[in-house]
Amino acid sequence: MLLTITYSGHPGTDLGYLLHKSPSRIHTVELAFGRAHVFYPEATANRCTAALAMEIDPIGLVRNRRGPSGEGRSLEQYVNDRPYTASSFLSVAIARTFNTAMSGKSKERQALADSPLPLEAHIAVVPCRGGEGLLRKLFEPLGYELSAAQLPLDEKFPEWGASRYFAVTLKARVRLKDLLTHLYVLLPVLDDDKHYWVGDDEVEKLLRHGEDWLQGHPERELIARRYLRHQKHLVNDALEQLLGEEEPAADELAEARTREEEQIERTISLADQRIGAVVAALRGVGAKRVLDLGCGEGRLLRELLKDRQFAEIVGMDVSHRSLEIAARKLRMDDLPTMQKDRISLIHGSLTYRDKRLAGYDAATVVEVIEHQDPPRLAAFERVLFEFARPQTVVTTTPNVEYNVKFETLAAGSMRHRDHRFEWTRSEFQAWAASICARFGYAARFLPIGPEDAALGSPTQMAIFTRA
Ligand code: SAH
């Protein structure tokens, strides 16, 4: 299998610095399934070509059970196209041999690594389920000029027709990093048969390598689906992280359930008291830049906007629909510039580490934690308290002890059908204590709503302060 990358800048031999492989010799890397060699068939001042040739050991593949899917097809295990075509094996070889270049770093030529360069990649044999049309749909939106020649099934027997393999040339002015990550992600997508087990870290790899371009790609769903080998929960995870392609039906359901919860709590207009308490807590700590995580339809955001102390307000939610409703209710489009500059809505999930959340004075998490599955709650804890790490975190959650006081709530049920749990006061305090111990925060607790001597208040609030 052969991939070549040609740089036609000046001096061409800078490609060696960019790939961290000197043009003057052959570099060989041992891989689990064979070997990859990098060498330069051409290295002049005007043009330089690096070649990555990959040898795959089909016997080794069988031994390591990495061969093509479909056990029991014994001959195919030994005789298959893998040694000759661009597949996820080539992606692994690219990542191993051009690791530093893929991360966009260059010790000697950083400015060049950061610049779009005249590059051309040629891949000798690309298996393509979906034909030339798919090749174009994948590469052209990324700015490549693509030429593809479909290879005959057998040169000696032209009457057998064409194969599903293409010789592909891609040309563009892109950063080398972009070219490599595009190939890394898209070659297995074209092949649609990944050789190794697809696990959760594949989602992370896809998002990391697709960071700069996948979100805006018109075929992002097909890319995620095929890259993650059609494993629905992984694909959903990835899309949710990219931009939250949530089922609209699920959103509508959530909305209806929010109304139900409001009905149950209405008698004491608990929602208003909750927001009042949270705003007071934020004022009390002098927070200026505030995140509202799981902002829902933006009730807290609206109150924050009224107080100029809050100079920067960001609402985040995993539900697109909630964000749309929030934008409408806040009249985001009609706000005067001064106000508009203070507030933004972002889509994201609390259970994924997110750079955008770093550096805030305070974060509020109002009636959100009880919506998390317990294993996800652990992820959320790290995202918020370990990585985002605001000075203050204000969080509220129902106090389940109080539920017996709600006339319209059947005994033993939770306030919202989407709640995964509702905690007693001591459960909430134990959770908070473990957060403090693990992440270096101190917590104090305040009741929200009318207090019952035995049962406490309907909502419980914790204010965490970073030590
Ligand atoms: N804080 C708002 C909304 C509470 S309802 C209020 O008090 O009115 C819970 C909200 O959390 C919903 O809008 C839901 O979409 C959001 N949510 C649930 N899990 C989330 C997650 N993992 N990341 C971001 N938002 C989430």
Short mmCIF file of C-alpha atoms and ligand atoms in Angstrom, two decimals:
data_model
loop_
_atom_site.label_atom_id
_atom_site.label_comp_id
_atom_site.label_asym_id
_atom_site.label_seq_id
_atom_site.Cartn_x
_atom_site.Cartn_y
_atom_site.Cartn_z
CA MET A 1 0.00 0.00 0.00
CA LEU A 2 1.41 3.34 -1.02
CA LEU A 3 0.61 6.89 -0.03
CA THR A 4 2.64 9.79 -1.34
CA ILE A 5 2.57 13.39 -0.21
CA THR A 6 4.08 16.02 -2.46
CA TYR A 7 4.96 19.54 -1.41
CA SER A 8 5.64 22.02 -4.18
CA GLY A 9 6.81 24.96 -2.09
CA HIS A 10 10.30 26.32 -1.82
CA PRO A 11 12.51 24.77 -0.61
CA GLY A 12 10.69 21.50 -1.16
CA THR A 13 12.93 19.66 1.25
CA ASP A 14 11.27 21.51 4.15
CA LEU A 15 8.75 18.68 3.93
CA GLY A 16 11.33 16.60 5.77
CA TYR A 17 11.20 19.03 8.72
CA LEU A 18 7.44 19.06 8.66
CA LEU A 19 7.18 15.28 8.70
CA HIS A 20 10.08 14.92 11.12
CA LYS A 21 11.68 12.46 8.73
CA SER A 22 14.88 13.33 6.93
CA PRO A 23 14.71 12.97 3.13
CA SER A 24 18.20 11.48 3.13
CA ARG A 25 17.30 8.03 4.37
CA ILE A 26 14.61 5.35 4.75
CA HIS A 27 12.68 5.25 8.01
CA THR A 28 11.04 2.03 9.10
CA VAL A 29 8.47 1.71 11.85
CA GLU A 30 7.29 -1.63 13.25
CA LEU A 31 3.54 -1.88 13.61
CA ALA A 32 1.40 -4.53 15.28
CA PHE A 33 0.27 -5.75 11.87
CA GLY A 34 3.36 -5.19 9.72
CA ARG A 35 5.79 -2.41 8.89
CA ALA A 36 5.68 1.08 7.49
CA HIS A 37 8.53 2.67 5.55
CA VAL A 38 8.91 6.35 4.83
CA PHE A 39 11.24 7.46 2.06
CA TYR A 40 11.53 10.27 -0.46
CA PRO A 41 11.47 9.31 -4.14
CA GLU A 42 11.95 12.99 -4.96
CA ALA A 43 13.57 15.73 -2.86
CA THR A 44 14.54 18.88 -4.72
CA ALA A 45 14.40 22.60 -4.04
CA ASN A 46 11.12 22.92 -5.94
CA ARG A 47 9.33 19.71 -5.19
CA CYS A 48 9.55 17.03 -2.61
CA THR A 49 7.61 13.81 -2.27
CA ALA A 50 7.43 11.64 0.81
CA ALA A 51 6.18 8.09 0.35
CA LEU A 52 4.64 5.93 3.03
CA ALA A 53 4.74 2.29 2.02
CA MET A 54 3.02 -0.16 4.27
CA GLU A 55 3.57 -3.86 4.42
CA ILE A 56 0.89 -5.90 6.09
CA ASP A 57 1.51 -9.39 7.32
CA PRO A 58 -1.72 -11.31 6.63
CA ILE A 59 -0.65 -14.30 8.73
CA GLY A 60 0.12 -11.99 11.64
CA LEU A 61 -3.32 -10.46 11.22
CA VAL A 62 -5.00 -13.81 11.63
CA ARG A 63 -2.90 -14.58 14.66
CA ASN A 64 -3.81 -11.27 16.23
CA ARG A 65 -7.44 -11.60 15.07
CA ARG A 66 -7.27 -8.28 13.34
CA GLY A 67 -8.26 -9.55 9.93
CA PRO A 68 -11.38 -8.68 7.98
CA SER A 69 -14.62 -9.16 9.81
CA GLY A 70 -16.56 -12.36 9.25
CA GLU A 71 -15.19 -15.27 11.14
CA GLY A 72 -15.34 -18.66 9.53
CA ARG A 73 -14.39 -17.30 6.11
CA SER A 74 -11.10 -19.07 6.49
CA LEU A 75 -9.59 -18.40 3.08
CA GLU A 76 -10.47 -14.75 3.24
CA GLN A 77 -8.62 -14.49 6.49
CA TYR A 78 -5.40 -15.18 4.64
CA VAL A 79 -6.09 -13.88 1.17
CA ASN A 80 -7.67 -10.42 1.22
CA ASP A 81 -7.20 -6.90 0.03
CA ARG A 82 -5.81 -5.48 3.26
CA PRO A 83 -2.12 -5.50 2.26
CA TYR A 84 -2.86 -3.59 -0.93
CA THR A 85 -5.47 -0.99 -0.07
CA ALA A 86 -5.87 2.13 2.02
CA SER A 87 -7.83 1.23 5.11
CA SER A 88 -7.72 1.87 8.81
CA PHE A 89 -4.35 0.11 8.76
CA LEU A 90 -3.03 3.02 6.75
CA SER A 91 -4.57 5.42 9.26
CA VAL A 92 -2.71 3.69 12.04
CA ALA A 93 0.49 3.85 10.00
CA ILE A 94 -0.04 7.58 9.34
CA ALA A 95 -0.61 8.24 13.01
CA ARG A 96 2.46 6.26 14.03
CA THR A 97 4.89 7.59 11.44
CA PHE A 98 3.66 11.19 11.22
CA ASN A 99 2.49 11.61 14.77
CA THR A 100 4.10 15.00 15.39
CA ALA A 101 3.09 16.39 12.01
CA MET A 102 -0.48 15.29 12.67
CA SER A 103 -0.54 17.29 15.88
CA GLY A 104 0.51 20.38 13.90
CA LYS A 105 3.89 20.73 15.56
CA SER A 106 7.28 21.19 13.97
CA LYS A 107 10.46 21.75 15.92
CA GLU A 108 12.25 23.49 13.06
CA ARG A 109 9.50 24.96 10.88
CA GLN A 110 6.55 25.86 13.09
CA ALA A 111 5.45 28.79 10.90
CA LEU A 112 5.30 26.47 7.92
CA ALA A 113 3.37 23.86 9.89
CA ASP A 114 0.84 26.58 10.70
CA SER A 115 0.41 27.70 7.09
CA PRO A 116 -1.68 26.31 4.27
CA LEU A 117 0.78 24.81 1.76
CA PRO A 118 0.49 23.54 -1.80
CA LEU A 119 0.15 19.83 -1.07
CA GLU A 120 -0.87 16.84 -3.10
CA ALA A 121 -1.60 13.36 -1.82
CA HIS A 122 -1.82 10.30 -3.96
CA ILE A 123 -3.24 7.06 -2.65
CA ALA A 124 -2.65 4.12 -4.92
CA VAL A 125 -5.70 2.03 -4.04
CA VAL A 126 -8.69 3.31 -2.09
CA PRO A 127 -11.55 0.90 -1.49
CA CYS A 128 -14.67 2.99 -1.72
CA ARG A 129 -18.11 1.81 -0.75
CA GLY A 130 -20.17 4.53 -2.34
CA GLY A 131 -18.11 5.16 -5.48
CA GLU A 132 -16.65 8.35 -6.85
CA GLY A 133 -19.67 10.33 -5.71
CA LEU A 134 -18.85 9.60 -2.10
CA LEU A 135 -15.18 10.42 -2.62
CA ARG A 136 -16.24 13.84 -3.88
CA LYS A 137 -18.75 14.38 -1.10
CA LEU A 138 -16.12 13.66 1.50
CA PHE A 139 -13.13 15.56 0.15
CA GLU A 140 -14.53 18.44 -1.91
CA PRO A 141 -16.20 20.25 1.01
CA LEU A 142 -12.76 20.31 2.63
CA GLY A 143 -11.40 22.24 -0.33
CA TYR A 144 -9.66 19.48 -2.25
CA GLU A 145 -9.45 19.18 -5.97
CA LEU A 146 -9.98 15.48 -6.42
CA SER A 147 -9.18 13.17 -9.28
CA ALA A 148 -10.16 9.56 -9.07
CA ALA A 149 -9.59 6.73 -11.50
CA GLN A 150 -11.63 3.62 -10.95
CA LEU A 151 -9.43 0.54 -11.19
CA PRO A 152 -10.47 -2.44 -13.32
CA LEU A 153 -11.21 -5.69 -11.51
CA ASP A 154 -8.51 -7.37 -13.56
CA GLU A 155 -6.42 -5.62 -16.18
CA LYS A 156 -6.22 -8.82 -18.20
CA PHE A 157 -9.98 -9.22 -18.34
CA PRO A 158 -11.44 -5.80 -19.07
CA GLU A 159 -14.85 -7.41 -19.70
CA TRP A 160 -15.12 -8.11 -15.97
CA GLY A 161 -15.61 -4.43 -15.47
CA ALA A 162 -14.59 -2.03 -12.74
CA SER A 163 -13.69 -2.80 -9.15
CA ARG A 164 -14.66 -0.83 -6.05
CA TYR A 165 -11.11 0.51 -5.86
CA PHE A 166 -9.90 3.91 -6.95
CA ALA A 167 -6.55 5.57 -7.47
CA VAL A 168 -7.04 8.95 -5.85
CA THR A 169 -5.19 12.24 -6.04
CA LEU A 170 -6.06 15.12 -3.74
CA LYS A 171 -4.75 18.63 -4.22
CA ALA A 172 -5.24 21.65 -2.02
CA ARG A 173 -3.64 24.49 -0.14
CA VAL A 174 -4.01 23.16 3.37
CA ARG A 175 -1.90 22.76 6.45
CA LEU A 176 -0.05 19.47 6.48
CA LYS A 177 -1.81 18.66 9.74
CA ASP A 178 -5.17 19.05 7.99
CA LEU A 179 -4.23 16.79 5.13
CA LEU A 180 -3.04 14.08 7.50
CA THR A 181 -6.06 14.23 9.78
CA HIS A 182 -8.44 14.26 6.82
CA LEU A 183 -6.81 11.11 5.47
CA TYR A 184 -6.67 9.55 8.92
CA VAL A 185 -10.41 9.90 9.44
CA LEU A 186 -11.75 9.58 5.91
CA LEU A 187 -9.82 6.58 4.54
CA PRO A 188 -11.50 4.15 6.97
CA VAL A 189 -14.79 5.89 6.28
CA LEU A 190 -14.45 5.16 2.55
CA ASP A 191 -13.42 1.58 3.25
CA ASP A 192 -16.18 1.16 5.83
CA ASP A 193 -14.54 -1.77 7.54
CA LYS A 194 -12.35 -0.97 10.50
CA HIS A 195 -9.86 -3.53 11.58
CA TYR A 196 -9.80 -3.03 15.28
CA TRP A 197 -12.38 -3.00 17.96
CA VAL A 198 -14.25 0.24 18.10
CA GLY A 199 -14.55 1.39 21.70
CA ASP A 200 -15.28 4.61 23.50
CA ASP A 201 -11.83 6.02 22.83
CA GLU A 202 -12.64 5.98 19.11
CA VAL A 203 -15.21 8.67 19.76
CA GLU A 204 -12.52 10.73 21.41
CA LYS A 205 -10.14 10.08 18.49
CA LEU A 206 -12.74 11.05 15.94
CA LEU A 207 -13.49 14.28 17.77
CA ARG A 208 -9.85 15.11 18.34
CA HIS A 209 -8.83 14.55 14.76
CA GLY A 210 -12.00 16.14 13.43
CA GLU A 211 -11.75 19.10 15.78
CA ASP A 212 -11.09 21.72 13.12
CA TRP A 213 -13.38 20.50 10.38
CA LEU A 214 -15.86 17.75 11.20
CA GLN A 215 -18.51 19.93 12.76
CA GLY A 216 -18.91 21.95 9.59
CA HIS A 217 -18.74 18.99 7.21
CA PRO A 218 -22.02 18.32 5.38
CA GLU A 219 -21.43 14.56 5.60
CA ARG A 220 -20.54 14.55 9.29
CA GLU A 221 -23.24 12.02 10.13
CA LEU A 222 -22.11 9.52 7.55
CA ILE A 223 -18.53 10.08 8.65
CA ALA A 224 -19.33 9.45 12.30
CA ARG A 225 -21.52 6.46 11.47
CA ARG A 226 -18.95 4.72 9.36
CA TYR A 227 -15.92 5.74 11.39
CA LEU A 228 -17.51 4.33 14.50
CA ARG A 229 -18.49 1.27 12.56
CA HIS A 230 -22.20 1.81 12.82
CA GLN A 231 -22.30 1.42 16.57
CA LYS A 232 -25.30 3.50 17.30
CA HIS A 233 -24.54 4.57 20.82
CA LEU A 234 -21.05 5.69 19.85
CA VAL A 235 -22.34 7.52 16.81
CA ASN A 236 -24.94 9.29 18.92
CA ASP A 237 -22.34 10.16 21.49
CA ALA A 238 -20.08 11.63 18.85
CA LEU A 239 -22.81 13.62 17.17
CA GLU A 240 -24.07 14.84 20.49
CA GLN A 241 -20.62 16.11 21.27
CA LEU A 242 -20.21 17.65 17.86
CA LEU A 243 -23.45 19.53 17.96
CA GLY A 244 -26.04 17.51 19.74
CA GLU A 245 -28.04 15.89 17.02
CA GLU A 246 -30.73 15.01 19.46
CA GLU A 247 -33.91 13.28 18.49
CA PRO A 248 -36.49 16.06 18.31
CA ALA A 249 -39.00 13.67 19.83
CA ALA A 250 -36.85 13.29 22.91
CA ASP A 251 -36.67 17.06 23.18
CA GLU A 252 -40.40 17.43 22.97
CA LEU A 253 -40.84 14.84 25.64
CA ALA A 254 -38.42 16.67 27.89
CA GLU A 255 -40.40 19.84 27.36
CA ALA A 256 -43.67 18.18 28.31
CA ARG A 257 -42.06 16.75 31.41
CA THR A 258 -40.73 20.12 32.43
CA ARG A 259 -44.33 21.37 32.34
CA GLU A 260 -45.38 18.45 34.56
CA GLU A 261 -42.73 19.30 37.11
CA GLU A 262 -43.81 22.93 37.06
CA GLN A 263 -47.39 21.88 37.77
CA ILE A 264 -46.34 19.78 40.71
CA GLU A 265 -44.27 22.54 42.24
CA ARG A 266 -46.57 25.40 41.29
CA THR A 267 -48.36 25.80 44.59
CA ILE A 268 -45.36 27.50 46.09
CA SER A 269 -43.88 28.95 42.88
CA LEU A 270 -40.76 27.14 43.79
CA ALA A 271 -39.04 27.95 40.50
CA ASP A 272 -39.06 31.67 41.29
CA GLN A 273 -37.73 31.13 44.77
CA ARG A 274 -35.00 28.92 43.41
CA ILE A 275 -33.85 31.48 40.90
CA GLY A 276 -33.96 34.19 43.55
CA ALA A 277 -31.78 32.09 45.84
CA VAL A 278 -29.26 31.28 43.11
CA VAL A 279 -28.97 34.92 41.99
CA ALA A 280 -28.49 35.98 45.61
CA ALA A 281 -25.72 33.41 46.04
CA LEU A 282 -23.96 34.69 42.90
CA ARG A 283 -24.25 38.29 44.02
CA GLY A 284 -22.93 37.30 47.41
CA VAL A 285 -19.68 35.97 45.99
CA GLY A 286 -19.26 38.90 43.62
CA ALA A 287 -19.23 36.72 40.48
CA LYS A 288 -18.91 38.63 37.23
CA ARG A 289 -18.46 35.92 34.63
CA VAL A 290 -21.06 33.23 35.07
CA LEU A 291 -21.90 29.94 33.40
CA ASP A 292 -25.37 28.46 33.67
CA LEU A 293 -24.97 24.77 32.90
CA GLY A 294 -28.15 23.02 31.84
CA CYS A 295 -29.75 26.44 31.38
CA GLY A 296 -32.96 24.96 29.94
CA GLU A 297 -35.30 27.65 28.71
CA GLY A 298 -33.20 30.37 30.25
CA ARG A 299 -35.15 31.44 33.30
CA LEU A 300 -32.05 32.07 35.36
CA LEU A 301 -30.30 33.74 32.42
CA ARG A 302 -33.11 36.27 32.16
CA GLU A 303 -32.68 37.28 35.79
CA LEU A 304 -28.90 37.46 35.47
CA LEU A 305 -29.23 39.74 32.47
CA LYS A 306 -31.13 42.25 34.61
CA ASP A 307 -28.17 42.75 36.93
CA ARG A 308 -25.15 44.57 35.44
CA GLN A 309 -22.85 42.89 37.97
CA PHE A 310 -22.94 39.86 35.69
CA ALA A 311 -20.73 41.10 32.89
CA GLU A 312 -20.53 37.84 30.99
CA ILE A 313 -23.27 35.24 31.05
CA VAL A 314 -23.11 31.95 29.20
CA GLY A 315 -25.95 29.45 29.09
CA MET A 316 -25.19 25.90 28.03
CA ASP A 317 -27.56 23.04 27.42
CA VAL A 318 -27.48 19.69 25.70
CA SER A 319 -30.91 20.21 24.20
CA HIS A 320 -31.11 22.26 21.02
CA ARG A 321 -34.77 22.79 21.49
CA SER A 322 -34.31 24.25 24.95
CA LEU A 323 -31.66 26.58 23.58
CA GLU A 324 -34.01 27.70 20.82
CA ILE A 325 -36.75 28.39 23.32
CA ALA A 326 -34.26 30.21 25.54
CA ALA A 327 -33.10 32.37 22.62
CA ARG A 328 -36.70 33.23 21.83
CA LYS A 329 -37.69 33.98 25.40
CA LEU A 330 -34.62 36.11 25.95
CA ARG A 331 -35.33 37.87 22.64
CA MET A 332 -31.71 37.36 21.75
CA ASP A 333 -32.20 38.82 18.29
CA ASP A 334 -33.68 42.07 19.55
CA LEU A 335 -31.44 42.78 22.51
CA PRO A 336 -29.61 46.11 22.49
CA THR A 337 -25.91 45.62 21.68
CA MET A 338 -24.80 46.26 25.24
CA GLN A 339 -26.93 43.41 26.49
CA LYS A 340 -26.24 41.14 23.55
CA ASP A 341 -22.53 41.36 24.18
CA ARG A 342 -23.00 40.09 27.72
CA ILE A 343 -24.83 36.89 26.95
CA SER A 344 -24.31 33.84 24.79
CA LEU A 345 -25.89 30.44 24.46
CA ILE A 346 -23.79 27.44 23.67
CA HIS A 347 -24.61 23.87 22.95
CA GLY A 348 -22.77 21.24 24.91
CA SER A 349 -23.01 18.48 27.42
CA LEU A 350 -21.87 18.59 30.99
CA THR A 351 -20.52 15.12 30.75
CA TYR A 352 -17.77 15.96 28.28
CA ARG A 353 -14.68 17.94 29.04
CA ASP A 354 -15.06 21.26 27.30
CA LYS A 355 -12.42 23.96 26.94
CA ARG A 356 -15.07 26.63 26.60
CA LEU A 357 -16.04 26.19 30.25
CA ALA A 358 -12.67 27.13 31.73
CA GLY A 359 -11.97 30.43 33.48
CA TYR A 360 -15.35 31.48 34.87
CA ASP A 361 -15.98 33.00 38.30
CA ALA A 362 -19.02 30.89 38.91
CA ALA A 363 -21.11 28.10 37.44
CA THR A 364 -24.70 27.31 38.28
CA VAL A 365 -26.19 23.86 37.86
CA VAL A 366 -29.85 24.32 38.70
CA GLU A 367 -32.03 21.20 38.77
CA VAL A 368 -29.72 19.34 36.44
CA ILE A 369 -27.71 16.76 38.36
CA GLU A 370 -30.76 14.62 39.04
CA HIS A 371 -31.13 14.20 35.26
CA GLN A 372 -27.76 12.44 34.98
CA ASP A 373 -27.36 8.69 35.02
CA PRO A 374 -25.10 7.86 37.94
CA PRO A 375 -22.13 6.83 35.73
CA ARG A 376 -22.46 10.09 33.82
CA LEU A 377 -22.64 12.03 37.03
CA ALA A 378 -19.07 10.94 37.72
CA ALA A 379 -17.98 12.39 34.36
CA PHE A 380 -19.88 15.59 35.07
CA GLU A 381 -18.13 15.95 38.44
CA ARG A 382 -14.74 15.89 36.76
CA VAL A 383 -15.77 18.17 33.89
CA LEU A 384 -16.98 20.79 36.30
CA PHE A 385 -14.83 20.53 39.40
CA GLU A 386 -11.58 19.27 37.93
CA PHE A 387 -11.39 20.87 34.49
CA ALA A 388 -13.71 23.91 34.35
CA ARG A 389 -12.92 24.63 38.02
CA PRO A 390 -14.78 27.88 38.61
CA GLN A 391 -14.24 29.71 41.89
CA THR A 392 -17.86 29.08 42.87
CA VAL A 393 -20.39 26.42 41.93
CA VAL A 394 -24.03 26.80 42.90
CA THR A 395 -26.11 23.71 42.50
CA THR A 396 -29.70 22.87 43.39
CA THR A 397 -31.60 19.61 43.40
CA PRO A 398 -34.93 18.37 44.80
CA ASN A 399 -35.07 17.23 48.39
CA VAL A 400 -36.93 13.93 48.06
CA GLU A 401 -37.98 13.99 51.74
CA TYR A 402 -40.31 16.86 50.90
CA ASN A 403 -42.18 15.01 48.13
CA VAL A 404 -44.89 13.75 50.48
CA LYS A 405 -46.06 17.36 50.78
CA PHE A 406 -46.89 17.70 47.08
CA GLU A 407 -50.56 16.86 46.78
CA THR A 408 -50.49 16.09 43.08
CA LEU A 409 -47.49 13.78 43.27
CA ALA A 410 -48.22 10.08 43.69
CA ALA A 411 -46.52 8.52 46.70
CA GLY A 412 -43.04 7.24 45.95
CA SER A 413 -42.74 8.95 42.54
CA MET A 414 -40.21 11.54 41.54
CA ARG A 415 -41.10 15.08 40.49
CA HIS A 416 -40.05 14.69 36.90
CA ARG A 417 -40.15 11.45 34.99
CA ASP A 418 -36.70 12.13 33.63
CA HIS A 419 -35.10 12.33 37.05
CA ARG A 420 -32.68 9.49 37.54
CA PHE A 421 -32.65 10.01 41.29
CA GLU A 422 -33.84 12.41 43.94
CA TRP A 423 -31.77 12.76 47.06
CA THR A 424 -32.49 13.20 50.75
CA ARG A 425 -30.66 16.03 52.47
CA SER A 426 -28.08 13.67 53.89
CA GLU A 427 -27.48 12.02 50.50
CA PHE A 428 -26.95 15.42 48.89
CA GLN A 429 -24.59 16.49 51.65
CA ALA A 430 -22.61 13.26 51.42
CA TRP A 431 -22.24 13.77 47.67
CA ALA A 432 -21.09 17.35 48.23
CA ALA A 433 -18.61 16.21 50.87
CA SER A 434 -17.05 13.76 48.45
CA ILE A 435 -16.75 16.52 45.82
CA CYS A 436 -15.02 18.78 48.35
CA ALA A 437 -12.61 16.06 49.40
CA ARG A 438 -11.71 15.06 45.86
CA PHE A 439 -11.49 18.44 44.16
CA GLY A 440 -10.54 20.88 46.89
CA TYR A 441 -13.77 22.79 47.44
CA ALA A 442 -15.72 23.76 50.56
CA ALA A 443 -19.53 23.58 50.58
CA ARG A 444 -22.34 25.22 52.47
CA PHE A 445 -26.00 24.34 52.21
CA LEU A 446 -29.12 26.45 52.06
CA PRO A 447 -32.79 25.47 51.94
CA ILE A 448 -35.01 26.89 49.19
CA GLY A 449 -38.77 27.16 49.63
CA PRO A 450 -40.87 26.79 52.78
CA GLU A 451 -39.12 24.69 55.38
CA ASP A 452 -40.83 21.87 57.18
CA ALA A 453 -39.37 21.09 60.59
CA ALA A 454 -39.08 17.36 59.88
CA LEU A 455 -38.78 17.19 56.10
CA GLY A 456 -36.70 20.25 55.29
CA SER A 457 -37.36 22.43 52.23
CA PRO A 458 -38.50 21.33 48.77
CA THR A 459 -35.25 22.34 47.07
CA GLN A 460 -31.78 22.04 48.46
CA MET A 461 -28.87 24.20 47.38
CA ALA A 462 -25.12 23.79 47.83
CA ILE A 463 -22.63 26.59 47.29
CA PHE A 464 -19.16 25.25 46.61
CA THR A 465 -16.16 27.52 46.96
CA ARG A 466 -12.74 26.59 45.64
CA ALA A 467 -10.23 26.35 48.46
N1 SAH B 1 -31.60 25.01 34.87
C1 SAH B 1 -32.90 25.12 34.22
C2 SAH B 1 -33.36 23.82 33.54
C3 SAH B 1 -33.50 22.61 34.43
S1 SAH B 1 -34.12 21.20 33.56
C4 SAH B 1 -33.94 25.60 35.19
O1 SAH B 1 -33.73 25.55 36.38
O2 SAH B 1 -34.98 26.02 34.72
C5 SAH B 1 -32.64 20.34 33.20
C6 SAH B 1 -31.93 20.88 32.00
O3 SAH B 1 -30.64 20.27 31.99
C7 SAH B 1 -32.58 20.51 30.69
O4 SAH B 1 -32.69 21.66 29.90
C8 SAH B 1 -31.64 19.51 30.07
O5 SAH B 1 -31.62 19.58 28.66
C9 SAH B 1 -30.32 19.90 30.67
N2 SAH B 1 -29.35 18.83 30.76
C10 SAH B 1 -29.53 17.57 31.24
N3 SAH B 1 -28.41 16.87 31.17
C11 SAH B 1 -27.46 17.69 30.63
C12 SAH B 1 -26.10 17.55 30.31
N4 SAH B 1 -25.46 16.42 30.52
N5 SAH B 1 -25.45 18.61 29.79
C13 SAH B 1 -26.09 19.78 29.57
N6 SAH B 1 -27.38 19.97 29.87
C14 SAH B 1 -28.07 18.95 30.38
#
